[in-house]
XYZ file of C-alpha atoms in Angstrom:
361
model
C 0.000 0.000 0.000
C 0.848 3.818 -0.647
C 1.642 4.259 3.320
C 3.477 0.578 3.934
C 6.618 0.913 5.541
C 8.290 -2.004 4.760
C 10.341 -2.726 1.259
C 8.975 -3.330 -2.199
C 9.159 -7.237 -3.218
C 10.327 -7.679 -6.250
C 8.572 -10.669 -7.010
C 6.084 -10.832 -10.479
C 4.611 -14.077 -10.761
C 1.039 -14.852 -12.533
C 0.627 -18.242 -10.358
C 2.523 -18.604 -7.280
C 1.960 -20.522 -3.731
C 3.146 -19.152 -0.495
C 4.587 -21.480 2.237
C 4.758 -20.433 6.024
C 7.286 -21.116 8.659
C 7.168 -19.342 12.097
C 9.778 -18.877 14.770
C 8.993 -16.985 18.184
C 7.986 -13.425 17.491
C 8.734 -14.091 13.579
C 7.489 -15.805 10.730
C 8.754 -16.603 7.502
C 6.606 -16.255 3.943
C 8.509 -17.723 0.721
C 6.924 -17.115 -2.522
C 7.080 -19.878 -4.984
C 6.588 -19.975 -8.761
C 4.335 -22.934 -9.421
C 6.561 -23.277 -12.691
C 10.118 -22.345 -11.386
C 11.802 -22.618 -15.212
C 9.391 -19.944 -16.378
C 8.921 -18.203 -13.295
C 11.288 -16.189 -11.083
C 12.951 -17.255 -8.356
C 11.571 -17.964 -4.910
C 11.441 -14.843 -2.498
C 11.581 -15.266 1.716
C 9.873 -12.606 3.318
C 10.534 -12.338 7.604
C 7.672 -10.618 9.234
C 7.232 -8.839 12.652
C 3.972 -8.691 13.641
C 4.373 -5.990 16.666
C 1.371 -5.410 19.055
C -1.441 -5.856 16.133
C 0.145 -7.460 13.413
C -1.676 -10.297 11.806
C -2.960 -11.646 8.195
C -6.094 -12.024 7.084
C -8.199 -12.785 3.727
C -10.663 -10.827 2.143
C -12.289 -10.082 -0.763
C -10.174 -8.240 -2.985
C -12.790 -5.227 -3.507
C -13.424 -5.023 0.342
C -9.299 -4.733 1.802
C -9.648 -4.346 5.121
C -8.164 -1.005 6.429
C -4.330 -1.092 7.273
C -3.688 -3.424 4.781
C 0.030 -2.799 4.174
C 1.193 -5.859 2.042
C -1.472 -7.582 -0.294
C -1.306 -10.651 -2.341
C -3.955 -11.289 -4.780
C -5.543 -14.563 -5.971
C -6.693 -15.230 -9.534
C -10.354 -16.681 -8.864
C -12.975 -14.900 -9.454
C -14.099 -12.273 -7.674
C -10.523 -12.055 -6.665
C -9.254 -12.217 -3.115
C -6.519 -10.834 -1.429
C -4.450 -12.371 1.656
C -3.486 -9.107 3.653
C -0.787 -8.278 6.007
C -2.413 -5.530 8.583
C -0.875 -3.447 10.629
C -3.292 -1.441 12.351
C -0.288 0.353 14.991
C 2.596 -0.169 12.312
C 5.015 -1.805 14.947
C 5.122 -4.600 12.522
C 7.403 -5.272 10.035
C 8.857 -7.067 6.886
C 12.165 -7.361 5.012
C 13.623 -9.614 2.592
C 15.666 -12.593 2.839
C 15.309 -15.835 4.839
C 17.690 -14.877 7.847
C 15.759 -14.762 11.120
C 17.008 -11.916 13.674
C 20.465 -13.117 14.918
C 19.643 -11.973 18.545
C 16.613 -14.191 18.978
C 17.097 -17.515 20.395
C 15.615 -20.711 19.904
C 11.578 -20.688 19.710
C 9.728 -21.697 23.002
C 7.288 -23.490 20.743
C 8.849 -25.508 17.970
C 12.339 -25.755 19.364
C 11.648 -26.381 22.881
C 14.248 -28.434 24.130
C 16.798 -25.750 22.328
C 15.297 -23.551 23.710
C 15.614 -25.406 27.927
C 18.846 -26.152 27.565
C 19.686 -22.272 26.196
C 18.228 -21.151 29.140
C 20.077 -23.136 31.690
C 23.404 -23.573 30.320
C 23.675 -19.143 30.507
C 22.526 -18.532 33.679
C 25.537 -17.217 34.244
C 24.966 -13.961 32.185
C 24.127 -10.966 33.276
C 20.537 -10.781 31.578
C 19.542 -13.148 34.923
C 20.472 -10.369 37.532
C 17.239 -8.882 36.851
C 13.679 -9.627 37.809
C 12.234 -12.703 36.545
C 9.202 -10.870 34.352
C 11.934 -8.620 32.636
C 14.293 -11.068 31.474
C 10.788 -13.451 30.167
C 11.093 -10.837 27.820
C 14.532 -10.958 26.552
C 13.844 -12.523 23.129
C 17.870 -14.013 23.661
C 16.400 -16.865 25.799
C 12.317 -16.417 25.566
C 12.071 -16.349 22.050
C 7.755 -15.857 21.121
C 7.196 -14.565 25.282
C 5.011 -11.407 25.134
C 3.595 -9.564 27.875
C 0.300 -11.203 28.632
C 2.146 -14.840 28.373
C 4.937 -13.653 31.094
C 1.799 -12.669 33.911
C -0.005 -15.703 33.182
C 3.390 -18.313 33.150
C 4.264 -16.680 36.310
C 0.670 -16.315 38.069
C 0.187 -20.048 37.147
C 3.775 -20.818 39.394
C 2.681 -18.227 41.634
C 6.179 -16.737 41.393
C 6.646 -12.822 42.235
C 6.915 -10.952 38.942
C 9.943 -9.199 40.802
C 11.898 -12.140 42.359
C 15.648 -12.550 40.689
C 15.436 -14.427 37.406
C 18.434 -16.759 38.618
C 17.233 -17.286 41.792
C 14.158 -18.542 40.213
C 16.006 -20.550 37.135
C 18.782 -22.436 39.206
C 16.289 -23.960 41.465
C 15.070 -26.287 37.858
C 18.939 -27.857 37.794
C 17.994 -29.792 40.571
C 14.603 -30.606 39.320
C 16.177 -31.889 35.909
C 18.486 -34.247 38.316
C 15.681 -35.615 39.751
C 13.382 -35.940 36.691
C 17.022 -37.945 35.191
C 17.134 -39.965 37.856
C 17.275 -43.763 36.947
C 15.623 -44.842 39.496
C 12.253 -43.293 38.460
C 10.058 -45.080 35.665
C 8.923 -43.721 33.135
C 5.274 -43.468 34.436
C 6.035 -42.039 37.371
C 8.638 -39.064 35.794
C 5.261 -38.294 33.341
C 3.588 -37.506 36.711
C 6.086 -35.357 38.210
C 6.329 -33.732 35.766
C 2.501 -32.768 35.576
C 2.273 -32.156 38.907
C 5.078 -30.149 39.326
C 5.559 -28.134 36.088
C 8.342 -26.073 35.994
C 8.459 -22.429 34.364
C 10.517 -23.543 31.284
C 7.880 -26.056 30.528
C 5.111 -23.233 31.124
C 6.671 -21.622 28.686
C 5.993 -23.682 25.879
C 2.739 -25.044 27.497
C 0.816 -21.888 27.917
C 1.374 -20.486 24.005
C 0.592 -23.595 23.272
C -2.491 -23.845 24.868
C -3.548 -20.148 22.546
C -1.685 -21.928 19.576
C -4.342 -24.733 19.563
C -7.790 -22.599 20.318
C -6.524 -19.848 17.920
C -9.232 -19.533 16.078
C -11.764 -19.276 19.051
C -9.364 -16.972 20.912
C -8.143 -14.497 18.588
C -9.989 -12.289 16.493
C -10.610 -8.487 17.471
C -12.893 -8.360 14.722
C -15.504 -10.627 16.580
C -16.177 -9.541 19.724
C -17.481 -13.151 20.988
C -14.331 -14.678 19.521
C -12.109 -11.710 21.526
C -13.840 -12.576 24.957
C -12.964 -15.840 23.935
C -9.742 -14.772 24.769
C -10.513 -12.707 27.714
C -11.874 -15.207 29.561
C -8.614 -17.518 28.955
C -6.775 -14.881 30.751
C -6.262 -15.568 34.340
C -3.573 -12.773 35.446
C -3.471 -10.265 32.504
C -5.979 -7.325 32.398
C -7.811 -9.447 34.978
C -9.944 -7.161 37.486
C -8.824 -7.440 40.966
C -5.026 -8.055 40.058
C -2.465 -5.403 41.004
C -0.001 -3.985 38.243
C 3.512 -2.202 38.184
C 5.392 -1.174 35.353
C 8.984 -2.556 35.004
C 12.397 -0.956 34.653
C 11.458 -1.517 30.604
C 8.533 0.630 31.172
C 6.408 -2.517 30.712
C 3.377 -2.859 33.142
C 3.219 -6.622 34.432
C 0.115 -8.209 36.355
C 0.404 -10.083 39.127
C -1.664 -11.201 42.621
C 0.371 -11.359 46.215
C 3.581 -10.067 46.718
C 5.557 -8.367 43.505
C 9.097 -9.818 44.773
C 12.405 -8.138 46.278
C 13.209 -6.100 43.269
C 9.944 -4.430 42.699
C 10.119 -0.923 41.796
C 9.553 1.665 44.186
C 5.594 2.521 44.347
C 2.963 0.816 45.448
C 1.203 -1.773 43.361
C -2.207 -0.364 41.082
C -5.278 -2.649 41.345
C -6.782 -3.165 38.336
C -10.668 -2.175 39.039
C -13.058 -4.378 39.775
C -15.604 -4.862 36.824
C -18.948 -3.210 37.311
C -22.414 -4.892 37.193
C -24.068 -5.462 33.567
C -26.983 -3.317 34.565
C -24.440 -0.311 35.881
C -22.634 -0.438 32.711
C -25.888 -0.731 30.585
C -27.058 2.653 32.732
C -26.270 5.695 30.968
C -24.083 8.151 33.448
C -25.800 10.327 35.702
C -26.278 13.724 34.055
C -24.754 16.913 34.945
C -26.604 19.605 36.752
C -26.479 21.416 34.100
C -29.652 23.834 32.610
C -31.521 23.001 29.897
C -33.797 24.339 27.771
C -37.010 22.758 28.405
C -35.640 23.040 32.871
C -35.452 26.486 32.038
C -39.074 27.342 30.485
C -40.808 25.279 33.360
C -38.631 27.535 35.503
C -40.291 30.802 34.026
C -43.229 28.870 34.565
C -43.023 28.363 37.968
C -42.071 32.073 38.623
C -44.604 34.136 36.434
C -47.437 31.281 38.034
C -46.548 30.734 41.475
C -48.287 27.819 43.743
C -51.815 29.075 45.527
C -49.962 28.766 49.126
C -47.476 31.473 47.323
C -50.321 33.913 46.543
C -52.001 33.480 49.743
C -48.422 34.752 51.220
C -48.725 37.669 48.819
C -51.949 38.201 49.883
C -51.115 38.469 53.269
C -47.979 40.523 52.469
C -50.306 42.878 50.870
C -52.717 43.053 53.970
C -49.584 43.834 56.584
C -47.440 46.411 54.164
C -49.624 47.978 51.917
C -51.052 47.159 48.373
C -48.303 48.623 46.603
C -44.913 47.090 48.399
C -46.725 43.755 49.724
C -46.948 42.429 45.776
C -43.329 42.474 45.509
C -42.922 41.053 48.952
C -44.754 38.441 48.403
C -43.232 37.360 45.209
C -39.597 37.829 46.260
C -40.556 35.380 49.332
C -41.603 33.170 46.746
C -38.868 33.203 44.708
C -36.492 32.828 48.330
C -38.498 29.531 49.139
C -36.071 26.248 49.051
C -38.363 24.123 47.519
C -38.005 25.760 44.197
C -35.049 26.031 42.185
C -32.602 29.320 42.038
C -34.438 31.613 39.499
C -31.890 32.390 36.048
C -31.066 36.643 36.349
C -33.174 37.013 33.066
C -36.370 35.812 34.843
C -36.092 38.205 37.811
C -35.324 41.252 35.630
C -38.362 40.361 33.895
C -39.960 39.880 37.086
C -38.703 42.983 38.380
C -39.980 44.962 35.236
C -43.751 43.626 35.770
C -43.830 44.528 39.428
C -42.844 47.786 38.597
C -45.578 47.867 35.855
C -47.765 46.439 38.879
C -46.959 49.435 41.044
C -47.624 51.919 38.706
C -51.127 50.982 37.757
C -52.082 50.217 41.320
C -50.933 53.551 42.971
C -52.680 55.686 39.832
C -55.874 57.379 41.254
């Protein structure tokens, strides 16, 4: 598209098929010529999806909005298989070479991934908090934000306890799940009873990997609180929240951990009832046009127990002050609203009138 960010493919092909290969936060399109001696050669794409990132197919005269990157079929009516990008923080670029800085995937390369983990704990990425370095692609290649509060709420592990204090503690744990003394039945139950957070890590994505389709898709909002209700830490009302030294915000419950930042926790607020969100908001006090004409009503026509006051007023003070007497008691009464300025000049002006015509002889 005319406001894409990414580079121009060079790639002209009138039947093509495109193959898909993902790894962590990345995935991998080639482009195919479905007669490579005719056709040109095959083109890797790497993709970045960002925070909203995704692909999705549509009718070629209907693109949905933000489609960056578009590939068309040749049926007809055509469609088009889009790359959208609501935010922009995704990305493409060409060639097959996945980010060097990304480790192995949590998913497909899992026990790559394990032993990366463990054999470095000696670097200095693991002096921090355990939710900051769940985000170091280096070691926790495909770990996002909402998969770090729910691995960690799952373990009930403090969001802020020290990533190595937390990691060394699964060498012993991999001694005991080697040990050749256990059988084989009763290692598959320690290990589902006592799941460590390296495992989590490849058993929570999984678990959105295989209900994709039911949990993710903005565009439906039944599909999307799908998703919500799969969440058990992040967003979740009641849970308290801090933003890392990344400027991250993680959820937790309990305790954040030793190195916590300082500040006190935020809960996130409790969700209100279906009828109290249904409820429009209360309206301001504010004046409005049809409050204001039953106002002038009320003051040019006041109650009967108002005119018997005037009445009265007229009897003690005279016919010519008690009329205004009485009707500036009226307007003084509290169970009647404050009169606007324009209705007691007006009132003013007819009393006036009033005077005049009673006090001629």
């Amino acid at each position: 598209s005319a406001v894409g960010r990414g580079p121009e493919v060079p790639f002209r092909s009138e039947a093509y098929s495109i193959s898909a290969v993902a790894r962590g936060k990345e995935l991998r399109l080639t482009l195919s010529a479905l007669e490579p001696a005719a056709g040109p050669p095959a083109q890797d794409l790497v993709f970045r999806f960002g925070m909203s990132g995704s692909f999705r197919l549509s009718p070629a005269a209907e693109l949905p909005r933000h489609a960056h990157l578009r590939f068309l079929t040749r049926e007809s009516p055509p469609r088009a298989l889009c790359f959208v990008d609501p935010r922009r923080f995704g990305s493409w670029r060409l060639g097959d070479a996945w980010q060097p800085e990304r480790g192995p995937c949590v998913v497909s390369e899992y026990r790559a991934f394990r032993e990366n983990v463990l054999k470095n704990l000696d670097d200095r990425a693991f002096d921090k908090a355990i939710c900051e370095v769940l985000l170091n692609q280096k070691y926790f290649n495909g770990i996002g934000n909402y998969l770090r509060a729910e691995i960690l709420y799952r373990l009930k592990i403090p969001p802020f306890e020290k990533a190595r204090t937390v990691l060394e503690a699964l060498k012993e744990q991999e001694r005991t799940k080697k040990d050749p003394s256990l059988t084989l039945s009763k290692k598959v139950k320690l290990k589902q009873e006592n799941p460590d957070l390296l495992e989590l890590c490849h058993t929570v994505p999984m678990e959105v990997i295989t209900a994709e389709k039911q949990l993710f898709d903005p565009e439906h909002s039944d599909n999307y609180a799908a998703f919500k209700n799969w969440l058990q830490c992040y967003l979740v009302p009641g849970m308290s929240s801090l933003r890392d030294r990344s400027g991250r915000t993680i959820w937790f419950q309990g305790e954040p951990g030793p190195m916590a930042p300082k500040g006190e926790p935020r809960k996130t607020p409790r969700r209100k009832s279906p009828q109290l969100k249904a409820e429009p908001e209360a309206p301001s006090p504010k004046v409005t046009p049809r409050a204001s004409k039953r106002r002038r009503r009320a003051a040019a026509k006041p109650p009967k127990s108002e005119e018997k006051e005037e009445e009265k007023g007229q009897e003690a003070d005279g016919p010519r002050k008690g009329r205004a007497r009485g009707r500036r008691k009226a307007t003084a009464a509290p169970a009647l609203p404050e009169v606007p300025p324009s209705v007691r000049r007006s009132r003013r002006t007819s009393a006036r009138r009033g005077k005049g015509e009673t006090g001629s002889p």
